[in-house]
mmCIF file of C-alpha atoms in Angstrom:
data_model
loop_
_atom_site.group_PDB
_atom_site.id
_atom_site.type_symbol
_atom_site.label_atom_id
_atom_site.label_comp_id
_atom_site.label_asym_id
_atom_site.label_seq_id
_atom_site.Cartn_x
_atom_site.Cartn_y
_atom_site.Cartn_z
ATOM 1 C CA THR A 1065 -1.438 -5.100 -2.316
ATOM 2 C CA LEU A 1066 -4.931 -5.155 -3.556
ATOM 3 C CA THR A 1067 -7.813 -4.645 -1.544
ATOM 4 C CA GLY A 1068 -10.348 -6.048 -3.657
ATOM 5 C CA ARG A 1069 -10.361 -9.341 -5.982
ATOM 6 C CA ILE A 1070 -9.819 -9.505 -9.328
ATOM 7 C CA ASN A 1071 -12.509 -10.914 -11.548
ATOM 8 C CA GLU A 1072 -12.386 -12.856 -14.887
ATOM 9 C CA LYS A 1073 -12.286 -9.325 -16.561
ATOM 10 C CA GLY A 1074 -9.126 -8.412 -14.594
ATOM 11 C CA GLU A 1075 -11.404 -5.782 -12.936
ATOM 12 C CA VAL A 1076 -11.114 -5.056 -9.272
ATOM 13 C CA THR A 1077 -14.109 -5.970 -7.207
ATOM 14 C CA MET A 1078 -14.901 -4.722 -3.818
ATOM 15 C CA ASN A 1079 -17.575 -3.937 -1.005
ATOM 16 C CA LYS A 1080 -18.442 -1.746 1.708
ATOM 17 C CA ASN A 1081 -16.244 -3.705 4.329
ATOM 18 C CA HIS A 1082 -13.176 -2.929 1.760
ATOM 19 C CA VAL A 1083 -13.869 0.790 2.521
ATOM 20 C CA ARG A 1084 -14.478 0.064 6.251
ATOM 21 C CA TYR A 1085 -11.110 -1.789 6.547
ATOM 22 C CA GLN A 1086 -9.074 0.983 5.214
ATOM 23 C CA SER A 1087 -10.746 3.463 7.274
ATOM 24 C CA TYR A 1088 -10.565 1.636 10.509
ATOM 25 C CA MET A 1089 -6.592 0.474 9.931
ATOM 26 C CA ALA A 1090 -6.207 3.953 9.175
ATOM 27 C CA LEU A 1091 -7.155 5.329 12.874
ATOM 28 C CA ALA A 1092 -5.621 1.954 14.116
ATOM 29 C CA TYR A 1093 -2.270 3.772 12.694
ATOM 30 C CA GLY A 1094 -2.883 7.210 14.245
ATOM 31 C CA MET A 1095 -4.189 8.998 11.140
ATOM 32 C CA GLN A 1096 -6.298 11.967 11.837
ATOM 33 C CA ARG A 1097 -8.058 12.422 8.156
ATOM 34 C CA ILE A 1098 -9.163 10.341 5.681
ATOM 35 C CA ASP A 1099 -8.917 11.505 2.234
ATOM 36 C CA TYR A 1100 -10.705 9.808 -0.962
ATOM 37 C CA PHE A 1101 -8.192 10.457 -3.851
ATOM 38 C CA THR A 1102 -10.147 8.813 -6.600
ATOM 39 C CA TYR A 1103 -13.440 10.536 -5.355
ATOM 40 C CA TRP A 1104 -14.658 10.311 -9.248
ATOM 41 C CA GLN A 1105 -12.981 9.655 -12.374
ATOM 42 C CA HIS A 1106 -12.204 12.341 -15.175
ATOM 43 C CA TYR A 1107 -15.488 13.252 -17.581
ATOM 44 C CA ASN A 1108 -13.087 12.744 -20.563
ATOM 45 C CA GLN A 1109 -12.419 9.218 -19.861
ATOM 46 C CA THR A 1110 -11.894 6.579 -22.802
ATOM 47 C CA THR A 1111 -14.148 3.561 -22.861
ATOM 48 C CA THR A 1112 -10.863 1.538 -21.952
ATOM 49 C CA GLU A 1113 -10.098 3.467 -18.876
ATOM 50 C CA LYS A 1114 -13.651 2.984 -17.572
ATOM 51 C CA THR A 1115 -13.686 1.986 -13.800
ATOM 52 C CA GLU A 1116 -16.921 1.361 -11.434
ATOM 53 C CA GLN A 1117 -14.693 1.108 -8.371
ATOM 54 C CA VAL A 1118 -14.903 4.979 -7.707
ATOM 55 C CA CYS A 1119 -18.049 6.845 -6.161
ATOM 56 C CA VAL A 1120 -18.736 8.626 -9.302
ATOM 57 C CA THR A 1121 -18.676 8.039 -12.925
ATOM 58 C CA TRP A 1122 -19.501 10.325 -15.882
ATOM 59 C CA LYS A 1123 -22.022 9.360 -18.787
ATOM 60 C CA TYR A 1124 -22.466 11.358 -21.936
ATOM 61 C CA ASN A 1125 -25.923 12.596 -22.603
ATOM 62 C CA ALA A 1126 -25.887 13.158 -26.490
ATOM 63 C CA GLU A 1127 -29.248 14.836 -26.528
ATOM 64 C CA THR A 1128 -27.883 18.117 -23.836
ATOM 65 C CA ASN A 1129 -23.988 17.284 -25.063
ATOM 66 C CA GLU A 1130 -23.606 17.128 -21.358
ATOM 67 C CA TYR A 1131 -21.615 14.614 -19.102
ATOM 68 C CA VAL A 1132 -23.693 13.710 -16.314
ATOM 69 C CA ALA A 1133 -22.901 12.251 -12.964
ATOM 70 C CA GLU A 1134 -23.690 8.499 -11.828
ATOM 71 C CA TYR A 1135 -23.071 7.285 -8.350
ATOM 72 C CA GLN A 1136 -21.888 4.037 -7.932
ATOM 73 C CA PRO A 1137 -22.041 1.638 -5.096
ATOM 74 C CA MET A 1138 -18.865 3.026 -3.895
ATOM 75 C CA TYR A 1139 -20.174 6.235 -3.229
ATOM 76 C CA ASP A 1140 -22.674 5.104 -0.866
ATOM 77 C CA TRP A 1141 -20.075 2.725 0.900
ATOM 78 C CA CYS A 1142 -17.905 5.584 1.686
ATOM 79 C CA LYS A 1143 -20.589 7.885 2.943
ATOM 80 C CA GLU A 1144 -21.743 5.354 5.390
ATOM 81 C CA THR A 1145 -18.276 4.243 6.633
ATOM 82 C CA ASN A 1146 -17.574 7.995 7.122
ATOM 83 C CA ALA A 1147 -20.717 8.234 9.078
ATOM 84 C CA GLU A 1148 -19.515 5.153 11.056
ATOM 85 C CA ILE A 1149 -15.908 6.868 11.759
ATOM 86 C CA LYS A 1150 -17.344 10.407 12.467
ATOM 87 C CA SER A 1151 -19.537 8.592 15.343
ATOM 88 C CA ILE A 1152 -16.264 7.973 17.407
ATOM 89 C CA ASP A 1153 -13.949 10.521 16.230
ATOM 90 C CA GLU A 1154 -13.832 12.707 19.123
ATOM 91 C CA ILE A 1155 -13.203 9.885 21.312
ATOM 92 C CA VAL A 1156 -10.275 8.443 19.292
ATOM 93 C CA LEU A 1157 -8.866 11.792 18.401
ATOM 94 C CA ALA A 1158 -8.694 12.598 22.089
ATOM 95 C CA PHE A 1159 -6.125 10.115 22.564
ATOM 96 C CA ASP A 1160 -2.303 10.118 21.722
ATOM 97 C CA TRP A 1161 -1.241 6.870 19.470
ATOM 98 C CA LEU A 1162 1.609 5.092 20.314
ATOM 99 C CA GLY A 1163 1.984 2.341 17.978
ATOM 100 C CA THR A 1164 0.229 -0.488 16.086
ATOM 101 C CA LYS A 1165 0.364 -4.044 17.363
ATOM 102 C CA LEU A 1166 0.146 -6.465 14.219
ATOM 103 C CA VAL A 1167 -1.406 -10.141 15.382
ATOM 104 C CA SER A 1168 -1.103 -12.946 13.140
ATOM 105 C CA GLY A 1169 -4.244 -15.046 13.253
ATOM 106 C CA LYS A 1170 -4.224 -18.683 14.865
ATOM 107 C CA THR A 1171 -5.512 -20.011 11.509
ATOM 108 C CA THR A 1172 -3.452 -17.915 9.174
ATOM 109 C CA GLY A 1173 0.244 -17.957 10.560
ATOM 110 C CA ASP A 1174 3.041 -15.354 10.046
ATOM 111 C CA VAL A 1175 1.156 -13.132 7.434
ATOM 112 C CA TYR A 1176 2.919 -9.632 8.556
ATOM 113 C CA GLY A 1177 6.574 -10.552 7.272
ATOM 114 C CA ASP A 1178 8.453 -7.759 8.577
ATOM 115 C CA ALA A 1179 6.520 -5.155 9.016
ATOM 116 C CA ILE A 1180 7.156 -3.151 12.022
ATOM 117 C CA SER A 1181 4.890 -4.405 15.081
ATOM 118 C CA TYR A 1182 4.711 -2.288 18.385
ATOM 119 C CA ASP A 1183 5.928 -4.131 21.432
ATOM 120 C CA GLY A 1184 5.514 -1.432 23.746
ATOM 121 C CA ASN A 1185 2.387 -2.337 25.379
ATOM 122 C CA ALA A 1186 1.424 -5.421 27.436
ATOM 123 C CA ALA A 1187 -2.112 -5.505 26.905
ATOM 124 C CA ALA A 1188 -1.491 -5.510 23.044
ATOM 125 C CA ASP A 1189 1.061 -8.208 23.351
ATOM 126 C CA SER A 1190 -1.752 -10.558 24.944
ATOM 127 C CA ALA A 1191 -3.959 -10.011 21.960
ATOM 128 C CA THR A 1192 -4.878 -13.196 20.098
ATOM 129 C CA SER A 1193 -7.112 -13.730 17.121
ATOM 130 C CA LEU A 1194 -8.805 -16.431 14.863
ATOM 131 C CA TYR A 1195 -7.666 -14.482 11.851
ATOM 132 C CA ASP A 1196 -5.470 -11.393 10.904
ATOM 133 C CA LEU A 1197 -5.933 -8.455 13.945
ATOM 134 C CA ALA A 1198 -4.242 -4.590 14.061
ATOM 135 C CA VAL A 1199 -4.411 -3.302 17.395
ATOM 136 C CA GLY A 1200 -3.693 0.722 17.552
ATOM 137 C CA CYS A 1201 -2.342 1.587 21.015
ATOM 138 C CA PHE A 1202 -3.219 4.837 22.557
ATOM 139 C CA THR A 1203 -3.153 6.989 25.681
ATOM 140 C CA LEU A 1204 -4.898 9.548 27.141
ATOM 141 C CA GLY A 1205 -2.746 11.765 29.485
ATOM 142 C CA GLY A 1206 -1.262 8.551 30.448
ATOM 143 C CA VAL A 1207 -4.068 7.653 32.588
ATOM 144 C CA TYR A 1208 -6.094 6.130 30.175
ATOM 145 C CA ASP A 1209 -5.283 3.486 27.569
ATOM 146 C CA GLY A 1210 -7.309 2.729 24.402
ATOM 147 C CA TYR A 1211 -7.234 0.564 21.715
ATOM 148 C CA MET A 1212 -8.312 0.606 17.933
ATOM 149 C CA LEU A 1213 -8.997 -3.242 17.170
ATOM 150 C CA VAL A 1214 -9.255 -3.892 13.742
ATOM 151 C CA ASN A 1215 -10.280 -7.087 11.904
ATOM 152 C CA ALA A 1216 -7.198 -7.437 9.203
ATOM 153 C CA ASP A 1217 -8.551 -10.233 7.628
ATOM 154 C CA ASP A 1218 -9.084 -9.720 3.848
ATOM 155 C CA PRO A 1219 -12.647 -8.320 3.475
ATOM 156 C CA SER A 1220 -13.148 -10.454 0.501
ATOM 157 C CA ASN A 1221 -13.330 -13.580 2.779
ATOM 158 C CA GLY A 1222 -16.317 -12.040 4.882
ATOM 159 C CA ARG A 1223 -15.159 -13.581 8.307
ATOM 160 C CA ALA A 1224 -16.029 -12.440 11.678
ATOM 161 C CA ASN A 1225 -13.118 -12.530 13.563
ATOM 162 C CA GLU A 1226 -12.958 -13.890 17.415
ATOM 163 C CA VAL A 1227 -10.738 -11.728 19.565
ATOM 164 C CA SER A 1228 -8.968 -11.704 22.930
ATOM 165 C CA ILE A 1229 -7.187 -9.382 24.769
ATOM 166 C CA ASN A 1230 -6.094 -9.296 28.242
ATOM 167 C CA PHE A 1231 -6.000 -6.006 30.089
ATOM 168 C CA GLY A 1232 -4.647 -7.271 33.459
ATOM 169 C CA SER A 1233 -6.952 -8.792 36.317
ATOM 170 C CA GLU A 1234 -7.128 -5.294 38.153
ATOM 171 C CA TYR A 1235 -9.516 -4.228 35.750
ATOM 172 C CA SER A 1236 -13.277 -5.345 35.840
ATOM 173 C CA TYR A 1237 -14.721 -3.534 32.534
ATOM 174 C CA ALA A 1238 -13.774 -1.647 29.495
ATOM 175 C CA VAL A 1239 -15.709 0.647 27.372
ATOM 176 C CA ARG A 1240 -16.381 0.193 23.511
ATOM 177 C CA TYR A 1241 -17.157 2.705 21.089
ATOM 178 C CA ASP A 1242 -18.350 1.976 17.594
ATOM 179 C CA SER A 1243 -21.019 2.967 15.116
ATOM 180 C CA GLY A 1244 -22.070 5.720 17.527
ATOM 181 C CA MET A 1245 -22.937 3.261 20.482
ATOM 182 C CA THR A 1246 -21.011 3.448 23.921
ATOM 183 C CA THR A 1247 -21.204 0.042 25.709
ATOM 184 C CA VAL A 1248 -19.607 -0.997 29.052
ATOM 185 C CA ILE A 1249 -18.215 -4.520 28.872
ATOM 186 C CA PRO A 1250 -17.462 -6.629 31.808
ATOM 187 C CA LEU A 1251 -13.902 -8.452 31.689
ATOM 188 C CA ASN A 1252 -13.572 -11.917 32.691
ATOM 189 C CA ASP A 1253 -10.623 -11.710 35.026
ATOM 190 C CA GLY A 1254 -9.318 -8.816 33.062
ATOM 191 C CA ILE A 1255 -10.014 -10.473 29.741
ATOM 192 C CA LEU A 1256 -11.664 -8.807 26.961
ATOM 193 C CA ASP A 1257 -13.425 -11.133 24.503
ATOM 194 C CA ILE A 1258 -14.989 -9.672 21.255
ATOM 195 C CA THR A 1259 -16.225 -10.601 17.818
ATOM 196 C CA LEU A 1260 -15.294 -8.095 15.000
ATOM 197 C CA SER A 1261 -17.034 -8.441 11.784
ATOM 198 C CA SER A 1262 -15.333 -8.444 8.531
ATOM 199 C CA GLY A 1263 -13.810 -5.215 8.080
ATOM 200 C CA ASP A 1264 -14.895 -4.013 11.513
ATOM 201 C CA GLY A 1265 -12.949 -1.802 13.812
ATOM 202 C CA VAL A 1266 -13.643 -0.588 17.366
ATOM 203 C CA PHE A 1267 -12.049 1.574 19.792
ATOM 204 C CA VAL A 1268 -12.031 0.036 23.610
ATOM 205 C CA VAL A 1269 -10.959 1.953 26.514
#
């Protein structure tokens, strides 16, 4: 239920990959907009309320009797993640979302419990992964199939995920979109093997 670890002080600790994971997972579920509802803290917070797991905190300047914004690492993580998402959003948003297949990793077992998993796509059903995976299934006019592949392993683990998905022997290549890059990937008898870094997501057509 938490997207970060708890340290000895009871504080949630995060890194950039937690932000990326949440954003790419939103895309895998067909979201068309990402909001950051804790963009900054209230300027009148008390010391006991202070947390740095936000983009901006406020520090009181006694000399000027003003509160000054202090940008936290989260600000840059969100900014960099936004840039990643923006580099592929026109491609992803051109497609219609059908559902999201949840794939338990070979090393982690059944982690999704009774969560609803989409079963309407043969390629998504073929997906296997070392750690947990989410496969957002999309279509463009019923002609092209698109897949948002997201490393669903806890980003705190920092683990890369080895993923395999079978598009069918009639396909010889797929097109990969991520971080502003478009890459044509040859398939091995219709099978795509891909490595997703921690918190990573790629869109494949």
